[in-house]
Every structure is written in structure tokens, then in C-alpha cells.
Amino acid sequence: FLLVDRAEDYRPHESIVGIKNVTMNEPYFVGHFPGNPVMPGVLIVEAMAQAGAVLMSKSLNADVERKTIFFMSLDACRFRQPVRPGDVLHMKVQVLKARAKLFKFRGEAMVGDKVAAEAEWAAMVVETG
């Protein structure tokens, strides 16, 4: 499942902004929560990680048919406000460290000028084909 609609402000090995238009058509809204739809926090973090994977893949010019980027760790994760249908999520992701096939990121998921979630995570490129 893809949770990034587009990306902008790409700076190789430095940063990217991922954008997700949150719509009522998302399948998780059926049960989370009936009558009070809220995007699950774990999917907000996944969306930030996917934006980081785009940054990493482009920075390393990774062959996406033979390499996969895997989530390795998650730290300092905080949820500040709910994300609801109609919101536009701007995921500001920056590289904290990069060594060969391993990147450490920090990200903020913003709705307007408010932080909805923030986290730090690591990811690694793995040969798969």
C-alpha cells in the first residue's frame, strides 16, 4: 500500500517532503473509528517512512527491481493531533546520518502548521533479486 501521493523539495542525501491527501476512501476508516474517522498513527509513521524510502532510493539511485528498503528501527515517536479525512499530510523528512546502505531519519507529519506526528527511524537497502 502506498501512502505517499507525491514528493517535492527533494535534496539528495538531505531531505524530502512527502504529501498524502487523506480521503474518506481509505480502507482503514471503516473501522478506525466508526462515526469518528482518524488515520491510524502507525500509518502516519509508515507514510513518513515511505517518504524517507523515496529519498533514500533516489539518493542511492537504487535499482528498485533488485533492491528493497526495509524499516530497521523507530524512536522518539509522538502523536500530537488526529489526522482526518480531508487533511493534507506534509511529511518533512530529513537525513540525520547516512552510511552506505543505512540511513537514519527524522520526520514530522504536518497538517497545516500543526505537527500531527513526529519520529526518528532507520532504514536499510537490501539486495532482493
XYZ file of C-alpha atoms in Angstrom:
129
model
C 0.000 0.000 0.000
C 1.296 3.377 -0.977
C 0.796 6.249 1.461
C 2.633 8.994 -0.441
C 0.771 10.711 -3.269
C 3.688 12.847 -4.361
C 7.024 14.204 -3.197
C 8.640 17.623 -3.506
C 11.656 19.603 -2.338
C 13.947 16.605 -2.861
C 17.531 17.277 -1.806
C 19.790 14.218 -2.354
C 21.117 12.733 0.891
C 19.438 15.568 2.849
C 15.646 15.905 2.787
C 12.302 15.487 1.045
C 8.667 16.423 1.630
C 6.107 13.687 1.024
C 2.456 14.602 0.549
C -0.581 12.460 1.328
C -4.123 13.624 0.590
C -6.162 11.842 3.225
C -9.568 10.844 1.855
C -12.591 9.065 3.270
C -11.973 6.347 0.645
C -9.055 4.946 2.664
C -9.981 1.387 3.727
C -8.862 1.827 7.350
C -11.507 4.489 8.051
C -14.255 1.833 8.053
C -13.171 0.605 11.483
C -10.942 3.382 12.807
C -13.279 4.681 14.189
C -16.920 4.304 13.064
C -18.505 7.759 13.168
C -15.163 9.374 14.110
C -12.622 8.600 11.337
C -8.977 9.007 12.384
C -5.927 7.917 10.393
C -4.107 5.274 12.474
C -0.870 6.599 13.941
C 1.077 3.604 12.692
C 0.055 4.520 9.121
C 1.194 8.116 9.620
C 4.597 6.746 10.643
C 4.527 4.367 7.650
C 3.786 7.318 5.344
C 6.786 9.216 6.745
C 8.954 6.096 6.325
C 7.787 5.735 2.713
C 8.765 9.349 2.032
C 12.159 8.538 3.558
C 12.412 5.465 1.326
C 11.811 7.655 -1.749
C 14.593 9.981 -0.594
C 16.915 7.057 0.075
C 16.137 5.255 -3.186
C 16.681 8.377 -5.284
C 19.830 9.412 -3.374
C 21.402 5.982 -3.876
C 19.983 5.531 -7.375
C 18.776 2.120 -6.145
C 17.594 -0.475 -8.656
C 14.042 -0.931 -7.338
C 13.667 -4.270 -9.128
C 16.624 -5.779 -7.254
C 16.726 -3.819 -4.002
C 14.239 -3.265 -1.201
C 14.365 -0.681 1.558
C 13.462 -2.102 4.969
C 12.463 -0.265 8.133
C 15.004 -1.101 10.892
C 14.121 0.950 13.960
C 11.699 3.541 15.272
C 12.461 6.006 18.066
C 11.070 9.158 19.655
C 7.642 8.611 18.101
C 4.978 11.067 19.230
C 1.422 11.690 18.092
C 0.255 15.274 18.586
C -3.136 15.558 16.872
C -5.521 13.360 14.880
C -5.391 13.202 11.088
C -8.833 13.044 9.472
C -10.360 12.704 6.012
C -9.859 15.928 4.068
C -6.494 16.670 5.695
C -3.354 17.067 3.590
C -0.392 15.499 5.333
C 3.002 17.093 4.605
C 5.774 14.757 5.746
C 9.001 16.674 6.201
C 11.807 14.117 6.291
C 15.477 14.852 6.846
C 18.517 12.602 6.905
C 20.311 12.593 10.253
C 23.041 10.121 9.199
C 23.834 8.145 6.081
C 26.362 5.346 5.723
C 26.449 3.290 2.527
C 23.148 1.355 2.637
C 21.901 2.610 6.040
C 20.081 5.900 6.645
C 18.778 7.448 9.881
C 15.880 9.899 9.501
C 13.842 12.404 11.457
C 10.393 13.336 10.268
C 7.386 15.456 11.073
C 3.927 14.891 9.646
C 2.177 18.233 9.445
C -1.452 19.194 8.857
C -1.349 22.881 8.040
C 1.038 24.438 10.540
C 0.407 21.819 13.248
C 2.539 18.744 13.937
C 0.366 15.628 13.793
C 3.213 13.162 14.424
C 6.987 13.031 14.667
C 9.533 10.246 14.796
C 13.076 9.109 14.115
C 13.761 5.884 12.270
C 16.404 3.923 10.391
C 16.171 2.054 7.105
C 18.480 -0.172 5.094
C 18.783 -1.169 1.437
C 18.791 -4.951 0.958
C 19.547 -6.914 -2.234
C 16.417 -8.910 -3.141
C 16.895 -10.106 -6.679
